[in-house]
Short mmCIF file of C-alpha atoms in Angstrom, two decimals:
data_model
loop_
_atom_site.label_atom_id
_atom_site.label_comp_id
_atom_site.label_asym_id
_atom_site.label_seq_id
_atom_site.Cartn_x
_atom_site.Cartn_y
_atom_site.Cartn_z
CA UNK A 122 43.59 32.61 -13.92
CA UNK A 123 46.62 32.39 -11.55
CA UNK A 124 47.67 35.26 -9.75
CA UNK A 125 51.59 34.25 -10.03
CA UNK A 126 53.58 37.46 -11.22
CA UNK A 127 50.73 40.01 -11.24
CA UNK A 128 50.10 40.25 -7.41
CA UNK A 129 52.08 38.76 -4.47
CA UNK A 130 49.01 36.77 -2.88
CA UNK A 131 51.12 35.57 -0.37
CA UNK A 132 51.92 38.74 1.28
CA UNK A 133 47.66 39.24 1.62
CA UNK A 134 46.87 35.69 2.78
CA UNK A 135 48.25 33.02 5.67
CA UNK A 136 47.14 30.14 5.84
CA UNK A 137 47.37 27.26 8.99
CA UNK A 138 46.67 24.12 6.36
CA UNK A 139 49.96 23.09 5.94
CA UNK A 140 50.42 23.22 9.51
CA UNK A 141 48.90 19.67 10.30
CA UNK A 142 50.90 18.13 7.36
CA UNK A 143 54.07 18.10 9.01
CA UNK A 144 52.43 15.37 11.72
CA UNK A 145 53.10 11.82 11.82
CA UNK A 146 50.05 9.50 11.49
CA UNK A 147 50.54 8.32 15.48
CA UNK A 148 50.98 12.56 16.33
CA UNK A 149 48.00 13.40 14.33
CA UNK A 150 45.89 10.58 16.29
CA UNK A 151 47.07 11.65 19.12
CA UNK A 152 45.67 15.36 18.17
CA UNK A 153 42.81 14.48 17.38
CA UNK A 154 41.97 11.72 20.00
CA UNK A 155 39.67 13.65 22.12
CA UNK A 156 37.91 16.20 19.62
CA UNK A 157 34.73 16.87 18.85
CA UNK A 158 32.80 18.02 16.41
CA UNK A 159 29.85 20.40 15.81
CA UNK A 160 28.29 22.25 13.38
CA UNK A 161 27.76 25.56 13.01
CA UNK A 162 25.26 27.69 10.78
CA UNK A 163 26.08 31.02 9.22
CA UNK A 164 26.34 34.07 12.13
CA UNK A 165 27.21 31.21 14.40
CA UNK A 166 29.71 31.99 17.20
CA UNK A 167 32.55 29.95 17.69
CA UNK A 168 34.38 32.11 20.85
CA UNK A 169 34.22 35.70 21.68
CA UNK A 170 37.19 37.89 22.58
CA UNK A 171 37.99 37.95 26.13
CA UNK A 172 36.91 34.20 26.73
CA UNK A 173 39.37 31.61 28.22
CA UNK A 174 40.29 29.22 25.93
CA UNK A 175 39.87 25.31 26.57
CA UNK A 176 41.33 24.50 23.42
CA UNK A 177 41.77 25.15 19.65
CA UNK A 178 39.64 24.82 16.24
CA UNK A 179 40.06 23.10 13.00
CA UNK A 180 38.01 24.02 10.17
CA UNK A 181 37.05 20.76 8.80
CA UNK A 182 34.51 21.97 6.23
CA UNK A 183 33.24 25.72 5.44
CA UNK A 184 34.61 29.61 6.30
CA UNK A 185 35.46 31.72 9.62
CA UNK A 186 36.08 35.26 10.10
CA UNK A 187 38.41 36.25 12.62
CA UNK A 188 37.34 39.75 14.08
CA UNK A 189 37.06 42.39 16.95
CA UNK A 190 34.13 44.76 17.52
CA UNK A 191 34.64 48.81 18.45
CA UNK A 192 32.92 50.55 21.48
CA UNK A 193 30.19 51.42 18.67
CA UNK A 194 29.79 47.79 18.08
CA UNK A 195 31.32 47.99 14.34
CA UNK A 196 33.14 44.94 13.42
CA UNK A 197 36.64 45.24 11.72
CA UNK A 198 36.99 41.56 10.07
CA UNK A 199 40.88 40.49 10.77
CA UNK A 200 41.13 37.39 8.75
CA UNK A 201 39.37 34.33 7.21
CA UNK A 202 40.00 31.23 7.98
CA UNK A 203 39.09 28.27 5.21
CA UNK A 204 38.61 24.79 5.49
CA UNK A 205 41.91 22.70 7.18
CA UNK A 206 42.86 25.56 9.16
CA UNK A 207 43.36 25.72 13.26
CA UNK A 208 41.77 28.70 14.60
CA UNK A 209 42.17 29.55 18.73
CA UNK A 210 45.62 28.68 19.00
CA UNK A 211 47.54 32.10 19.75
CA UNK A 212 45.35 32.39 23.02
CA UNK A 213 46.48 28.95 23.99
CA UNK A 214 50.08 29.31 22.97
CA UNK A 215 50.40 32.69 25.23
CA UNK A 216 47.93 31.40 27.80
CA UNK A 217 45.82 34.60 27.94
CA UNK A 218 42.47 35.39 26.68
CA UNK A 219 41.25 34.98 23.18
CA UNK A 220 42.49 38.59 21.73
CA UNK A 221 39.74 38.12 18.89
CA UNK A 222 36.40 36.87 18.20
CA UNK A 223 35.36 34.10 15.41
CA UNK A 224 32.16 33.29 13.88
CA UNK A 225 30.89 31.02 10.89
CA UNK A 226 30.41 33.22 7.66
CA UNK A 227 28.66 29.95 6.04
CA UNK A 228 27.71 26.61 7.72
CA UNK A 229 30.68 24.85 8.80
CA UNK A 230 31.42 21.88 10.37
CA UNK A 231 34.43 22.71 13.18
CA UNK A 232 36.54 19.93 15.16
CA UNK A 233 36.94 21.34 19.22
CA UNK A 234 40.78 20.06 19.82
CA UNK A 235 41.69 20.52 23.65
CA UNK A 236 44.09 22.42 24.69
CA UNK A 237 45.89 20.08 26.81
CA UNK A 238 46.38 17.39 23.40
CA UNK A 239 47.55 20.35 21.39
CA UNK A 240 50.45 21.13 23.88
CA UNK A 241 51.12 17.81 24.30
CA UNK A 242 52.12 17.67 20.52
CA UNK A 243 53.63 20.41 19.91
CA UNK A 244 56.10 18.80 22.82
CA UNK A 245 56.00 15.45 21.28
CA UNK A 246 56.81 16.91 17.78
CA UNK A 247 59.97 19.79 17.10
CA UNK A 248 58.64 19.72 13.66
CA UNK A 249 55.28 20.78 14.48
CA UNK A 250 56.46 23.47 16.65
CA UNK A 251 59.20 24.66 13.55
CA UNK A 252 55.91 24.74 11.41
CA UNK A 253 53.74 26.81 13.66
CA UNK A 254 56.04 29.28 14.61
CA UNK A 255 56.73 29.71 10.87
CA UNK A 256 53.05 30.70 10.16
CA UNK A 257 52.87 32.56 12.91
CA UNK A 258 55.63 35.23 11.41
CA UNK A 259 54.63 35.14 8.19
CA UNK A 260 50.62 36.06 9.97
CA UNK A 261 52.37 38.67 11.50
CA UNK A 262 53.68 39.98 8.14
CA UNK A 263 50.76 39.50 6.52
CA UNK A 264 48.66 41.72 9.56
CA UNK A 265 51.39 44.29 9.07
CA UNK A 266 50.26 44.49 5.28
CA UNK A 267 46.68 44.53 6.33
CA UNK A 268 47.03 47.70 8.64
CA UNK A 269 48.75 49.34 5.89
CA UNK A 270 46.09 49.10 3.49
CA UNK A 271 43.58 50.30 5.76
CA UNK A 272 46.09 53.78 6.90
CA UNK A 273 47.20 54.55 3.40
CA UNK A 274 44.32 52.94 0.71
CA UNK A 275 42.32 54.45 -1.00
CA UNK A 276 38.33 52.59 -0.93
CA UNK A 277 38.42 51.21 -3.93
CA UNK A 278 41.72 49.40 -3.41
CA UNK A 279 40.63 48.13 -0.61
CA UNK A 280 37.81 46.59 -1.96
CA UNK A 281 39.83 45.31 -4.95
CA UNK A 282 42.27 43.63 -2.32
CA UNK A 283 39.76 42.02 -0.38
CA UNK A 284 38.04 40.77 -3.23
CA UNK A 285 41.18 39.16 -4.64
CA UNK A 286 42.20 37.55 -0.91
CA UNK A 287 39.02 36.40 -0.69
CA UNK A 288 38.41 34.72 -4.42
CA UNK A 289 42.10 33.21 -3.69
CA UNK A 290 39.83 31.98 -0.38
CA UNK A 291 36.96 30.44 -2.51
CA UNK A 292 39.96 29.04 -5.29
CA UNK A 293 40.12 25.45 -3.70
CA UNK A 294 36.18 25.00 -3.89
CA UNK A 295 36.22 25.29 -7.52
CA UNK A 296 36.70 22.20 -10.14
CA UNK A 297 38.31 22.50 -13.63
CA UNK A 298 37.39 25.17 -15.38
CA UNK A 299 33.99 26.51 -13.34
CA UNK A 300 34.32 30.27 -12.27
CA UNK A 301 34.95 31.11 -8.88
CA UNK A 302 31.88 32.66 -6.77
CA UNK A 303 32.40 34.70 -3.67
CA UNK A 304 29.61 33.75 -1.29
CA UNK A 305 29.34 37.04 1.09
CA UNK A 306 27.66 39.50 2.48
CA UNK A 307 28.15 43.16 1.51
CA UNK A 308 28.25 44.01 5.45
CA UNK A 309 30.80 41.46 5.56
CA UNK A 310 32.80 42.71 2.75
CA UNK A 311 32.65 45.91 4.32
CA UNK A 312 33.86 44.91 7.34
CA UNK A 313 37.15 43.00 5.74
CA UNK A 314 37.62 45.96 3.44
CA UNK A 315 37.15 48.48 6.21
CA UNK A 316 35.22 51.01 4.28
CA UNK A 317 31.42 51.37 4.94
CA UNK A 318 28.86 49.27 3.35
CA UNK A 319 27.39 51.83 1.01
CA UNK A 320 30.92 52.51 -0.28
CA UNK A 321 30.92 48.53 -0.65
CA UNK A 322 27.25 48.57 -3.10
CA UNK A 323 28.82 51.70 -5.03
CA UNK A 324 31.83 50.25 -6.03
CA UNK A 325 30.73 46.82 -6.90
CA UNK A 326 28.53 48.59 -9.47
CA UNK A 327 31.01 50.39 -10.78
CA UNK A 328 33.65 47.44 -11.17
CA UNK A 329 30.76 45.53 -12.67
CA UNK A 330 30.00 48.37 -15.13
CA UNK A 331 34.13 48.22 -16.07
CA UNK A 332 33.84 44.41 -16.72
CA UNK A 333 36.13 43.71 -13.64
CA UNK A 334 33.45 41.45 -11.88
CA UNK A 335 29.75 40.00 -11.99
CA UNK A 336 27.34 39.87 -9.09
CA UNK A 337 23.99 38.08 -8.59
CA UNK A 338 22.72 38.75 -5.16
CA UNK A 339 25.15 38.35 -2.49
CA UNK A 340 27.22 36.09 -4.79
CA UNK A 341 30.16 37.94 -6.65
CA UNK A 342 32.62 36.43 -9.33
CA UNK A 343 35.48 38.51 -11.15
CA UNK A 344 35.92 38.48 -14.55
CA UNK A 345 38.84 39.81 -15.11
CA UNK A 346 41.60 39.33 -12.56
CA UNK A 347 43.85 41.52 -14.39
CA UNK A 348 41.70 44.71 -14.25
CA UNK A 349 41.33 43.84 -10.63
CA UNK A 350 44.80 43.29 -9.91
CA UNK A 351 44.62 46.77 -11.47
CA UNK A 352 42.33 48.69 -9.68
CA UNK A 353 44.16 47.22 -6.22
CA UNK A 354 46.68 49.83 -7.42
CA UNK A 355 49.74 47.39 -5.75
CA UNK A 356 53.62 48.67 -6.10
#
């Protein structure tokens, strides 16, 4: 089921995939000239906040979550990043530090772009540039939403938000008519959701006791979108 006129997805979820479209064929060889790829297994780290960046990341197969870590070492999950995104670019385009950290919430298989090919396209191509400074203000929007929801939510819909960015996340992996499985962690879920991880167990069971969703183990499918939609309580 599509979300199209019951919830405005796009005001949840960014996404860099449409980024690398604009390229040429010769632009996008040049990008790519020098990378290199490695793989990564779940709880992998890919950088850590305050590193210096050598370059940027694109996802070429599997999921990253973008995220910064308290003084009590609790982990507030900013974003997650799916397959054909770039990840590590804002610290390259302001030249400072990475402001965030990003690790592997399933294997993955990431492409290391360096920095030095990445601004050398974005000079080569205006187009690119026009592209990437469009998704970074619509990120910026869709942060703005994000803080909201964890000042003014209640728990429960901010777990039914999260769960309905993240099964738009998980969309492109299915094929024709085969449900749609959320493959994470309930510390994980907690951490996107910001509420605490108990919160997280109680409220799955009682979503799955009001036929909004199904859960076997860590794996969670909704459904019924439209009681979801529901519970996320959005005006």
């Amino acid at each position: 089921m599509s979300l199209s006129g019951i919830f405005p997805i796009d005001r949840w979820n960014f996404t860099t995939q449409s980024i690398l479209s604009i390229l040429s064929e010769e632009d996008y060889q040049h990008l790519i000239a020098n990378q290199s790829d490695e793989r990564y297994q779940k709880g992998d780290i890919i950088f850590r906040e305050g590193a210096v960046p050598a370059g940027i990341f694109l996802i070429r197969n599997g999921k990253v979550k973008k995220y910064k870590v308290d003084q009590l070492g609790k982990e507030q999950i900013i974003y997650v990043a799916n397959q054909g995104e770039l990840i590590g670019y804002h610290a390259v385009l302001s030249e400072e530090r990475y402001p965030d950290s990003a690790a592997a919430i399933e294997d993955s298989l990431i492409s290391f772009i360096p920095k030095e090919d990445f601004m050398d396209v974005l000079h080569r191509s205006p187009a690119f540039t026009q592209r990437l400074l469009k998704a970074l203000s619509h990120e910026f929007t869709v942060l703005a939403n994000s803080i909201s929801v964890i000042a003014q939510r209640t728990a429960p819909e901010r777990l039914a938000i999260a769960l309905i960015v993240l099964r738009e996340k998980y969309k492109d992996e299915r094929s024709g008519d085969e449900k749609i499985v959320l493959n994470v962690s309930r510390t994980d879920l907690a951490n996107i959701a910001g509420i605490a991880q108990e919160n997280v167990i109680r409220l799955l069971k009682e979503f799955k006791e009001e036929g909004i969703l199904e859960t076997d183990g860590r794996k969670i499918w909704v459904k019924d979108l439209k009681l979801l939609v529901k519970r996320a309580n959005y005006r």
